[in-house]
Short mmCIF file of C-alpha atoms in Angstrom, two decimals:
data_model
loop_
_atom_site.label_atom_id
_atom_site.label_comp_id
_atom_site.label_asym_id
_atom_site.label_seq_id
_atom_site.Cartn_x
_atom_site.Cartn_y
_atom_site.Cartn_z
CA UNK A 1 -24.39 66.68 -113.62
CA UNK A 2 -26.90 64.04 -112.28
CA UNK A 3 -30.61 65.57 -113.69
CA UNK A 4 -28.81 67.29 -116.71
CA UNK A 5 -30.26 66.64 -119.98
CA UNK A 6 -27.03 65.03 -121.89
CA UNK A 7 -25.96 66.21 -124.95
CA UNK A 8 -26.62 64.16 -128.10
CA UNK A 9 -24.11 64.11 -130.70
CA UNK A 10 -23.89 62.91 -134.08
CA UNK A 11 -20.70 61.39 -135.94
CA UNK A 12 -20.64 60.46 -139.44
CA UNK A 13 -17.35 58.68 -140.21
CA UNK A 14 -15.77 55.95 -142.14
CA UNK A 15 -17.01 51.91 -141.13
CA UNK A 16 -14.10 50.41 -138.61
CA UNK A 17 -14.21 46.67 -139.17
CA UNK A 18 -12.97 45.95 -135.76
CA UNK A 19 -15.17 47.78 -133.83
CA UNK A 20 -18.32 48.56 -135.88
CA UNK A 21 -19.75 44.87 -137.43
CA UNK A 22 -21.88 43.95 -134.26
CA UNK A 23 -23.48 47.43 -134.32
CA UNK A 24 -23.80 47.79 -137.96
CA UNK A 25 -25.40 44.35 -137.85
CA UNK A 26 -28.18 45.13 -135.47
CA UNK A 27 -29.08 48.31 -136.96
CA UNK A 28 -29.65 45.77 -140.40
CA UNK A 29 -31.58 43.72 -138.32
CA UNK A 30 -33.82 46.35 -137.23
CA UNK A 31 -34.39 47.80 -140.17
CA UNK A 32 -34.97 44.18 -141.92
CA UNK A 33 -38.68 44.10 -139.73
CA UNK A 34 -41.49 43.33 -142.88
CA UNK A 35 -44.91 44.16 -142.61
CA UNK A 36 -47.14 41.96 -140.81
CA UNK A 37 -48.57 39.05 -142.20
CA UNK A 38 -46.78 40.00 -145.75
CA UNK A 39 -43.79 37.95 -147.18
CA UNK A 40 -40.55 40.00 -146.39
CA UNK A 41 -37.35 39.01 -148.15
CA UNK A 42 -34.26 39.22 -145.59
CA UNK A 43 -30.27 39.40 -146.69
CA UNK A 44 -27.82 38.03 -145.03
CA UNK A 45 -24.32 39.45 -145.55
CA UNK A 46 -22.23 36.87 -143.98
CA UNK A 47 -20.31 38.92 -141.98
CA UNK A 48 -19.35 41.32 -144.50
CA UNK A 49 -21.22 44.40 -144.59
CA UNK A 50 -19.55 45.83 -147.76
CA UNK A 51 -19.45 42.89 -149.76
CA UNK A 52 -22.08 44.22 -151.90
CA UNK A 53 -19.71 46.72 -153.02
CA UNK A 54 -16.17 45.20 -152.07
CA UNK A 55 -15.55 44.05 -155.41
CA UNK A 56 -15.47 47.80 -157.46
CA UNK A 57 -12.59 49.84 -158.16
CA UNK A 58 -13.06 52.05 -155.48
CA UNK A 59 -15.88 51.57 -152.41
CA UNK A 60 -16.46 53.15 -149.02
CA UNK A 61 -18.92 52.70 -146.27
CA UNK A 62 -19.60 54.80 -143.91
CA UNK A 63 -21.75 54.87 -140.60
CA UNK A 64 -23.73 57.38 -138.60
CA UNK A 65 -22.63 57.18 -134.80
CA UNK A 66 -24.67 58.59 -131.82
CA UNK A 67 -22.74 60.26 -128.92
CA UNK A 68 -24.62 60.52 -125.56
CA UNK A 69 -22.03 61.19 -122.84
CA UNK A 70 -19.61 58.41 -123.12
CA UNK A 71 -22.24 55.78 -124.65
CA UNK A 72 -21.89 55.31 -128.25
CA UNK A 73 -24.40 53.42 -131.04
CA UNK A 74 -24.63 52.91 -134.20
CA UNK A 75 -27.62 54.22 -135.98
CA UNK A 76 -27.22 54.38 -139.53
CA UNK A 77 -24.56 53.64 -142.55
CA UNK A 78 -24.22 53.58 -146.13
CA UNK A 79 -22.34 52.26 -148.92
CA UNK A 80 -20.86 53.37 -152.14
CA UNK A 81 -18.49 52.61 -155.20
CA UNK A 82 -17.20 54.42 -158.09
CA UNK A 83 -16.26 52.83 -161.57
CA UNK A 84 -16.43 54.18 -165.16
CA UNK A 85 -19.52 53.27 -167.44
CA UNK A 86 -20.88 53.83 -170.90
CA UNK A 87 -23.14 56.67 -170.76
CA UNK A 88 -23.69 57.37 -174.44
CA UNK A 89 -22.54 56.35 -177.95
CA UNK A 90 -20.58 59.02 -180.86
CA UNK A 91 -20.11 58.01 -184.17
CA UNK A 92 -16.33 57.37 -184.61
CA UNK A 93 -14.34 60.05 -187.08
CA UNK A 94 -10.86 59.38 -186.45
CA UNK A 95 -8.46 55.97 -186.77
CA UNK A 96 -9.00 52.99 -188.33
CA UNK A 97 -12.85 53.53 -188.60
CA UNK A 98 -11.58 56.66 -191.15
CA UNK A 99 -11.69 54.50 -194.18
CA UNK A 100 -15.64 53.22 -193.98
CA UNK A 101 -18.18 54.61 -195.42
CA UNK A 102 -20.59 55.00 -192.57
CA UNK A 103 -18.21 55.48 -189.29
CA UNK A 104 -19.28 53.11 -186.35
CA UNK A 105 -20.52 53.72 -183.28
CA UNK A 106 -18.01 54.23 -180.16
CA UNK A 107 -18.53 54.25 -176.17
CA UNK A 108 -18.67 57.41 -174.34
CA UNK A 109 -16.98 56.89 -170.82
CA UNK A 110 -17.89 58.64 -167.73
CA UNK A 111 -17.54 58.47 -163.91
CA UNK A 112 -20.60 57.13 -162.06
CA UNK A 113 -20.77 56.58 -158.53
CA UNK A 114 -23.38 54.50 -157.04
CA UNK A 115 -25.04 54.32 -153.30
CA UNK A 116 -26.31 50.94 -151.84
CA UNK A 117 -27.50 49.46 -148.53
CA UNK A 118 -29.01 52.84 -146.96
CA UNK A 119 -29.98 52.46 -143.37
CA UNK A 120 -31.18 54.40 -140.75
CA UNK A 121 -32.41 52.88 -136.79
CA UNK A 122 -36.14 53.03 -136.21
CA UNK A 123 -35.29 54.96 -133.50
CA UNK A 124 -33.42 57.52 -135.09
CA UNK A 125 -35.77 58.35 -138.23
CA UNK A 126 -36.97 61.70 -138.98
CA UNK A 127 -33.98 62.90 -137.52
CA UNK A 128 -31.74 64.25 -140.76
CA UNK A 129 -29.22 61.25 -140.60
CA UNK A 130 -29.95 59.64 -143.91
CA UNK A 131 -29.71 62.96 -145.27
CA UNK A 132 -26.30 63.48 -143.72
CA UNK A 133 -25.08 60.16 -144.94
CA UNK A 134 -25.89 60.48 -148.22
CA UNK A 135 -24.72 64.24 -148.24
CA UNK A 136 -21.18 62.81 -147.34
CA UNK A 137 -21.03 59.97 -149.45
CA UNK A 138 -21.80 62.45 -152.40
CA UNK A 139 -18.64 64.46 -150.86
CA UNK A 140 -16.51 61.63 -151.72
CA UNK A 141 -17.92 60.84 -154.52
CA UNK A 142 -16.88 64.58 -155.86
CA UNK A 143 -13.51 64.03 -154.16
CA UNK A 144 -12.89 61.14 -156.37
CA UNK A 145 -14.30 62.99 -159.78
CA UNK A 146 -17.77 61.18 -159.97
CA UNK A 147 -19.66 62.77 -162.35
CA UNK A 148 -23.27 60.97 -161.87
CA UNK A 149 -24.28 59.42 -158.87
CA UNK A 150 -27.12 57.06 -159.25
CA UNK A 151 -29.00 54.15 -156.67
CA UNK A 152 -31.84 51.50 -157.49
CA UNK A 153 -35.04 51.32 -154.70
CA UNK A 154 -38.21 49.85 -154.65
CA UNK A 155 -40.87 51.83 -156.88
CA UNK A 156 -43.06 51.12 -153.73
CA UNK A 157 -40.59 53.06 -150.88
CA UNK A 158 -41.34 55.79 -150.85
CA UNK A 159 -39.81 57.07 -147.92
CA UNK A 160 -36.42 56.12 -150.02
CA UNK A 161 -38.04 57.45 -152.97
CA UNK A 162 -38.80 61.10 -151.03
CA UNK A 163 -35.59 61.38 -149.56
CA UNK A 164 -33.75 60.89 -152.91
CA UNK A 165 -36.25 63.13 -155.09
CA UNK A 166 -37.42 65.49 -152.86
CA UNK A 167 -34.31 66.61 -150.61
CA UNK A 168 -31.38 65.05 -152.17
CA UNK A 169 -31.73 65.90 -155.54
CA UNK A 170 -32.57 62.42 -157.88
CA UNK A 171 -34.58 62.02 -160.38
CA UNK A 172 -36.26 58.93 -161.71
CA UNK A 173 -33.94 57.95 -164.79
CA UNK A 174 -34.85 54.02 -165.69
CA UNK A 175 -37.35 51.36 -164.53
CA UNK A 176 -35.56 48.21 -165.58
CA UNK A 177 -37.33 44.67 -164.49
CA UNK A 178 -35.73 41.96 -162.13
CA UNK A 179 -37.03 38.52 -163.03
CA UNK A 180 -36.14 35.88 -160.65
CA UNK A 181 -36.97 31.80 -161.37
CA UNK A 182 -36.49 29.19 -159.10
CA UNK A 183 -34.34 26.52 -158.93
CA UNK A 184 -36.13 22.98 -159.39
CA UNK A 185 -34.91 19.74 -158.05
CA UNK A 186 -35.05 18.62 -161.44
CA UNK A 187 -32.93 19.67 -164.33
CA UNK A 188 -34.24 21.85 -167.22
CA UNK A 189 -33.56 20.45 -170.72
CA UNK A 190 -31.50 22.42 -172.84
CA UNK A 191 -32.70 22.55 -176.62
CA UNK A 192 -30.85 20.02 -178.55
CA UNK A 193 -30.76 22.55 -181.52
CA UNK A 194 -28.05 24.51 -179.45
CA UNK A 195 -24.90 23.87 -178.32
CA UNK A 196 -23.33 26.25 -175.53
CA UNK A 197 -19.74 27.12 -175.29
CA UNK A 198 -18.23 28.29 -172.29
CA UNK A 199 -15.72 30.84 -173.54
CA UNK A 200 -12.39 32.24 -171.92
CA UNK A 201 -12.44 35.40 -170.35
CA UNK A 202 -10.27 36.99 -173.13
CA UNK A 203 -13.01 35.85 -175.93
CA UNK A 204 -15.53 37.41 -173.47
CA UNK A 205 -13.80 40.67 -173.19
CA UNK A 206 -13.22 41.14 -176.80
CA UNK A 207 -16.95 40.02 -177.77
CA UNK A 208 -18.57 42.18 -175.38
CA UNK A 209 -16.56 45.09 -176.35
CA UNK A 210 -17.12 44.94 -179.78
CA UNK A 211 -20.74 44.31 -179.57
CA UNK A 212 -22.08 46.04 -176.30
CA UNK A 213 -19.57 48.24 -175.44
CA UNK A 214 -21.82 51.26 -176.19
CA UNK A 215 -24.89 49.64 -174.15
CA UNK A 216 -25.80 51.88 -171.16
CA UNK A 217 -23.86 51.44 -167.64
CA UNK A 218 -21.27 49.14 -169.80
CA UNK A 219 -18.53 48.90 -167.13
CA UNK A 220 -15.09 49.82 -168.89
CA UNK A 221 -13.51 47.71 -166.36
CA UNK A 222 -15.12 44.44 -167.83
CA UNK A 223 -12.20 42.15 -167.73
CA UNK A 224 -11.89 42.94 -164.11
CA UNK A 225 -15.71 41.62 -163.56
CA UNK A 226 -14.90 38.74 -165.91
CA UNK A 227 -11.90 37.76 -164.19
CA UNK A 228 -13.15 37.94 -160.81
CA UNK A 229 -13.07 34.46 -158.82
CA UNK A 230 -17.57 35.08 -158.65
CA UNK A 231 -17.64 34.99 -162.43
CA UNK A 232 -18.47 31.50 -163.52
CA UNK A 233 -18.22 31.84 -167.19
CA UNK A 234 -19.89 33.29 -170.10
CA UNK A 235 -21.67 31.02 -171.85
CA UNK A 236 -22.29 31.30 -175.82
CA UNK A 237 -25.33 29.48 -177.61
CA UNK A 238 -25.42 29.14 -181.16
CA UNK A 239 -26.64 26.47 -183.48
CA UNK A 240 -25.62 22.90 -183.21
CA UNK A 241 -23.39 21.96 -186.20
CA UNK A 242 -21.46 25.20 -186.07
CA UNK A 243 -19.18 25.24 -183.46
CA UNK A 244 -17.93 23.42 -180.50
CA UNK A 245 -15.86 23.47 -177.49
CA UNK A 246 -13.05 22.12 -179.35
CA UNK A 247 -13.09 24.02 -182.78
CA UNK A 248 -14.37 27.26 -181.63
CA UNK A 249 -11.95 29.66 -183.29
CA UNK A 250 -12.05 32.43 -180.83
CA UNK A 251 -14.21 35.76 -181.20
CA UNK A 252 -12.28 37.77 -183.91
CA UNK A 253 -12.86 34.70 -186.29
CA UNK A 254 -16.35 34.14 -184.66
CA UNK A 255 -17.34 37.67 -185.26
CA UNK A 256 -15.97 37.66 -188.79
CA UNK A 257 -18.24 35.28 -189.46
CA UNK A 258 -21.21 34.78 -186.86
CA UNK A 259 -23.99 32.37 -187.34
CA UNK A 260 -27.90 34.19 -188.61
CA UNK A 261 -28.73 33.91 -184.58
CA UNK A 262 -26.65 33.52 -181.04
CA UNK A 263 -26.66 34.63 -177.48
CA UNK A 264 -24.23 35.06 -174.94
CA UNK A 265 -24.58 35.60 -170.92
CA UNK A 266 -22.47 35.33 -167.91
CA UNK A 267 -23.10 34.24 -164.32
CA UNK A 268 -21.91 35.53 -160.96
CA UNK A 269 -21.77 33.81 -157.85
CA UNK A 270 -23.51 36.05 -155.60
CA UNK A 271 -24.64 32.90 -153.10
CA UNK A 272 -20.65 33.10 -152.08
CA UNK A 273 -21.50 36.98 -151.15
CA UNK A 274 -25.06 37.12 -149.32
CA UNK A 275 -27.83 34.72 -148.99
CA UNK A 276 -31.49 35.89 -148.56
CA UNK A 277 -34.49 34.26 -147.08
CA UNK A 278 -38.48 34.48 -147.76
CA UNK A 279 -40.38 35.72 -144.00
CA UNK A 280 -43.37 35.81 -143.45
CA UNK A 281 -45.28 32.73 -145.12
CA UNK A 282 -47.80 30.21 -143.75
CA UNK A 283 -47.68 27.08 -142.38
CA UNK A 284 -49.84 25.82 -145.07
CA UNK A 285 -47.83 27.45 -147.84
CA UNK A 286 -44.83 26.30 -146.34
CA UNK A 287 -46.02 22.68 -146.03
CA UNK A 288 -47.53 22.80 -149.74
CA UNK A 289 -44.15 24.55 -151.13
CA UNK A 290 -42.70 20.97 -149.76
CA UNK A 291 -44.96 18.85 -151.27
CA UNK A 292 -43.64 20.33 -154.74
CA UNK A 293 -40.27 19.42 -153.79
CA UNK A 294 -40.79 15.67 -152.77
CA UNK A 295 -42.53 14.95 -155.70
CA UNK A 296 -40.14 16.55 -158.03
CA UNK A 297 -37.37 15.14 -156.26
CA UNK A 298 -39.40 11.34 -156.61
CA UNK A 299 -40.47 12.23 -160.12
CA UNK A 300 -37.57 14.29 -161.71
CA UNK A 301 -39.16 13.46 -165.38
CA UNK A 302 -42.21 15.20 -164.72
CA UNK A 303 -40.69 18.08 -164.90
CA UNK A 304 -42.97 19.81 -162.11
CA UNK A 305 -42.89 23.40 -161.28
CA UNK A 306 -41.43 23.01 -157.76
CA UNK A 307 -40.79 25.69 -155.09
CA UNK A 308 -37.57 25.92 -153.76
CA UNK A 309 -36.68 26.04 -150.17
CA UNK A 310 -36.63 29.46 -149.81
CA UNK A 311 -38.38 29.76 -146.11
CA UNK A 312 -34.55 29.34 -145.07
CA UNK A 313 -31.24 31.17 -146.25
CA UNK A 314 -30.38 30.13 -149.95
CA UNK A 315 -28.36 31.80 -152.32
CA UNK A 316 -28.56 33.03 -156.22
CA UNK A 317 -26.71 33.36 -159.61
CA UNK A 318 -27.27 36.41 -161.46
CA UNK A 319 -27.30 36.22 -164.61
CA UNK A 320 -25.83 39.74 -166.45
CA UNK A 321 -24.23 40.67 -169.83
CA UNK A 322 -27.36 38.99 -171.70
CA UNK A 323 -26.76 39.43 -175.70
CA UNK A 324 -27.58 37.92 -178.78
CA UNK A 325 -28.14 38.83 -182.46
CA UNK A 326 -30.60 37.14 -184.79
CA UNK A 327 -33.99 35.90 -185.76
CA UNK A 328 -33.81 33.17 -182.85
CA UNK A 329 -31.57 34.55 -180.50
CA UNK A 330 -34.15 34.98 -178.34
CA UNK A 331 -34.66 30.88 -178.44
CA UNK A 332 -30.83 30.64 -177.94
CA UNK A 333 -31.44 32.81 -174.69
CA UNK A 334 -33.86 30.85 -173.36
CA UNK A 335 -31.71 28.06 -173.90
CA UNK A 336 -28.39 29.90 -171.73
CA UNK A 337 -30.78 30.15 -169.21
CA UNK A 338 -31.52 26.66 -169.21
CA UNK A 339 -27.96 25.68 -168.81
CA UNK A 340 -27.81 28.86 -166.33
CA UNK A 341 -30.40 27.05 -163.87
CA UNK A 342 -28.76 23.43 -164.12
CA UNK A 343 -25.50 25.22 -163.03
CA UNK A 344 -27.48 26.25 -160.16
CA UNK A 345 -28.95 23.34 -159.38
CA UNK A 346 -25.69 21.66 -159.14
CA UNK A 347 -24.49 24.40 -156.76
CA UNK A 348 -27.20 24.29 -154.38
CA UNK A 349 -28.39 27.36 -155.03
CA UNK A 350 -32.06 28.42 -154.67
CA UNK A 351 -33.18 30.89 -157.37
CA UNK A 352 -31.49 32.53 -160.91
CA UNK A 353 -31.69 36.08 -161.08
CA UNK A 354 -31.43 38.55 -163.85
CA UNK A 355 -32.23 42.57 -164.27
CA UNK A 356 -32.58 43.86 -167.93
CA UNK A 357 -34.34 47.21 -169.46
CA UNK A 358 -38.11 47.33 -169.61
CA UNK A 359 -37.31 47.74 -173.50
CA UNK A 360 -35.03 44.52 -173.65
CA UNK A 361 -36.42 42.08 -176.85
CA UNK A 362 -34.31 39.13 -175.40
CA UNK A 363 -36.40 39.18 -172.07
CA UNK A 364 -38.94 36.86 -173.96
CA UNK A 365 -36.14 34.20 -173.71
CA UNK A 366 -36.16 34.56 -169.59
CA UNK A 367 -38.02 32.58 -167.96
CA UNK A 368 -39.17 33.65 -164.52
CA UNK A 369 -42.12 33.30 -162.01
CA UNK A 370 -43.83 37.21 -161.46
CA UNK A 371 -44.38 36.50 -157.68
CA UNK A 372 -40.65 36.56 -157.24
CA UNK A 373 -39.60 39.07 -159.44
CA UNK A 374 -40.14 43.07 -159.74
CA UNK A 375 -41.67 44.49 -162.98
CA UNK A 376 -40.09 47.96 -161.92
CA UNK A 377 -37.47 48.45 -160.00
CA UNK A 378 -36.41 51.87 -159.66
CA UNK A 379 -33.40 53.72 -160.98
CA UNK A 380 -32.54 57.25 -159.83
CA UNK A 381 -29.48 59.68 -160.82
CA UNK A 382 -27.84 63.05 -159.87
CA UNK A 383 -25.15 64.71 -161.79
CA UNK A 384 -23.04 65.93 -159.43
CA UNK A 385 -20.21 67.70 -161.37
CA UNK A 386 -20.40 70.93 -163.44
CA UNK A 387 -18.23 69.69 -166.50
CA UNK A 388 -19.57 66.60 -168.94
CA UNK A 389 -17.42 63.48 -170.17
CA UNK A 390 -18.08 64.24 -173.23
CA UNK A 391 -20.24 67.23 -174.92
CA UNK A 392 -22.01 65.02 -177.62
CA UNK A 393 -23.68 63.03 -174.93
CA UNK A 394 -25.02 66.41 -172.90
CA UNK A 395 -26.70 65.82 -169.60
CA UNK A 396 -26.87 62.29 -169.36
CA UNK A 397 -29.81 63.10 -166.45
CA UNK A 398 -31.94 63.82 -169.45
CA UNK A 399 -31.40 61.36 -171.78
CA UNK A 400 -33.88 58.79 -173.15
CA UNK A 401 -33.58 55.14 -172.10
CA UNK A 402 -32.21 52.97 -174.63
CA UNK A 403 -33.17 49.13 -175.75
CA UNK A 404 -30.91 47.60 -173.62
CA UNK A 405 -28.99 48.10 -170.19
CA UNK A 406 -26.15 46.75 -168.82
CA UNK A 407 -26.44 45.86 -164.81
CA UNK A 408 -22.90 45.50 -162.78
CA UNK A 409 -23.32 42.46 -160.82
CA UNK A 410 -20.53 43.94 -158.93
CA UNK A 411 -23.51 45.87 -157.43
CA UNK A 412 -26.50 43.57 -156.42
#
């Protein structure tokens, strides 16, 4: 055969653990190359390449494997989950909801699948395999009764952006914002008009289902997110006077009778998951970006805007299930996220992250720096089955975006 061209196969098949981590590692590397002389931000996964999506009901990844003779590589994988989420809101006609005079609002449930961590080799671009992947993730998806299938890339790819619209049948659905803020050496001072009550995660459960249960992408499963070991709390603010840790009553009798304004969030270990890194920076930023750190460090009462050392692996907290109610609850927001970032600091962790709707009025209470966060990150879906959830809600594909959104951090 010596001086035959050798057939090239291609294998798409489920990720192997034992055999396929040093591969699928290098092809992350490769693809992980930023643009010259730009600042690049690189994950590491610690090991784990479906960590991002290990913690959802039900995940797969698969990779793309080249066949030339007897040599084998891999050149490509992807990564998906499947969960049930709020796409839509009915007005209630039936139980205990019956007796009132205007019938509440209730949750409309369907099954969304979601893709994450695309990759393809350099090499092996232009070639059909991202198609293929994604073609038989959405294959499992249908096997496992996803209705929707639906990813996030940067507005700017738009090779990503292509493949999705053009061949694979997306369309752009929402733009929400991710607004990142940096951990200072110093702490951040917490209004003293607030107090902020970590709750228990059956409070949490039962506030967030009876107040955002009918917010978009509202995971049914939230006591499993609340419960899992990345979940740090949920944290409630609401004016000092009213409650504390040790007479808070629990939600029913907090809801019965809520203060005029407070805000509630939760926060998710994600540095315990993947770290990430800043590329690509100068010397002379680099040596400035330490300067703010010394003297914050010598002058914590200053209070000054340092940068965190980010020009080496550090990890995050996102912040997700942001609510409030009330004329200040935006203050009381700002004031979670205080507490938020001196939870951070004390973990070592380098920035706090958040994603909310372009249309969300408690953003104002976020504080974050624009260089490191993304006005619009992209949000594309598919409908993949032929029959609805639910016929009141219609194709959700073509529905308009809504105030508020509710990001998984089971999926960052």
């Amino acid at each position: 055969m010596d001086g035959e061209e050798r057939k090239v196969s291609l294998v798409v098949r489920n990720y192997d653990p034992k055999t396929d981590l040093l591969g699928v590692e290098d092809v992350e590397r490769r693809c992980e190359v930023g643009p010259s002389g730009e600042l690049s931000l690189f994950t590491d996964l610690l090991g784990d390449p479906i960590c991002r999506v290990r913690n959802s009901p039900a995940y797969l990844m698969l990779v793309a494997e080249s066949i030339i003779g007897e040599e084998k590589e891999i050149v490509g994988m992807i990564r998906g989950c499947i969960k049930t989420v709020t796409c839509g809101k009915k007005l209630s006609r039936n139980g205990k909801n019956n007796n009132e005079a205007t019938p509440k609002p209730v949750p409309v449930y369907t099954k969304v699948a979601y893709v994450l961590g695309l990759r393809v080799s350099p090499s092996h671009r232009r070639m059909g395999i991202g198609l293929k992947l994604v073609r038989d993730m959405e294959e499992w998806f249908r096997k496992n009764g996803a209705e929707y299938s639906y990813l996030a890339t940067d507005n700017d790819n738009q090779a990503s952006v292509n493949l999705f619209t053009d061949k694979c049948g997306y369309s752009k659905f929402r733009t929400p914002s991710i607004l990142v803020n940096p951990v200072f050496a110093h702490r951040v001072r917490v209004s003293s008009r607030v107090t902020v009550i970590k709750l228990p995660p059956s409070d949490a459960e039962f506030l967030y289902r009876k107040r955002y249960a009918t917010t978009e992408f509202f995971p049914r499963d939230i006591d499993s997110v609340l419960n899992n070991k990345l979940t740090l709390g949920t944290f409630l603010a609401v004016p000092r006077g009213t409650y504390t840790a040790q007479t808070w009553p629990g939600s029913n009798r907090f809801l019965s009778s809520p203060p005029e304004s407070w805000a509630l969030l939760s926060v998710w270990n994600a540095k315990d998951v993947f770290t990430l890194e800043v590329r690509g920076v100068s010397r002379v930023k680099r040596t400035l970006a330490k300067t703010t750190r010394v003297l914050d460090r010598a002058l914590p009462w200053l209070r000054l805007p340092s940068v965190p050392e980010v020009f080496k692996p550090f990890g995050l907290h996102f912040l997700y299930g942001l609510g409030g109610e009330g004329p200040r609850a935006v203050k009381f927001v700002k004031a979670l996220c205080a507490h938020a970032h001196n939870l951070a600091k004390e973990r070592g962790c380098g920035v706090v992250a958040t994603e909310v709707s372009s249309h969300e009025p408690l953003r104002l209470g976020i504080p974050h720096w624009k260089r490191l966060s993304c006005a619009e990150d992209l949000w594309c879906i598919k409908r993949l089955g032929e029959d609805y959830s639910d016929g009141s809600v219609g194709d959700w594909t073509k529905s308009p975006p809504g105030l508020s959104i509710f990001v998984d951090p089971r999926e960052i």
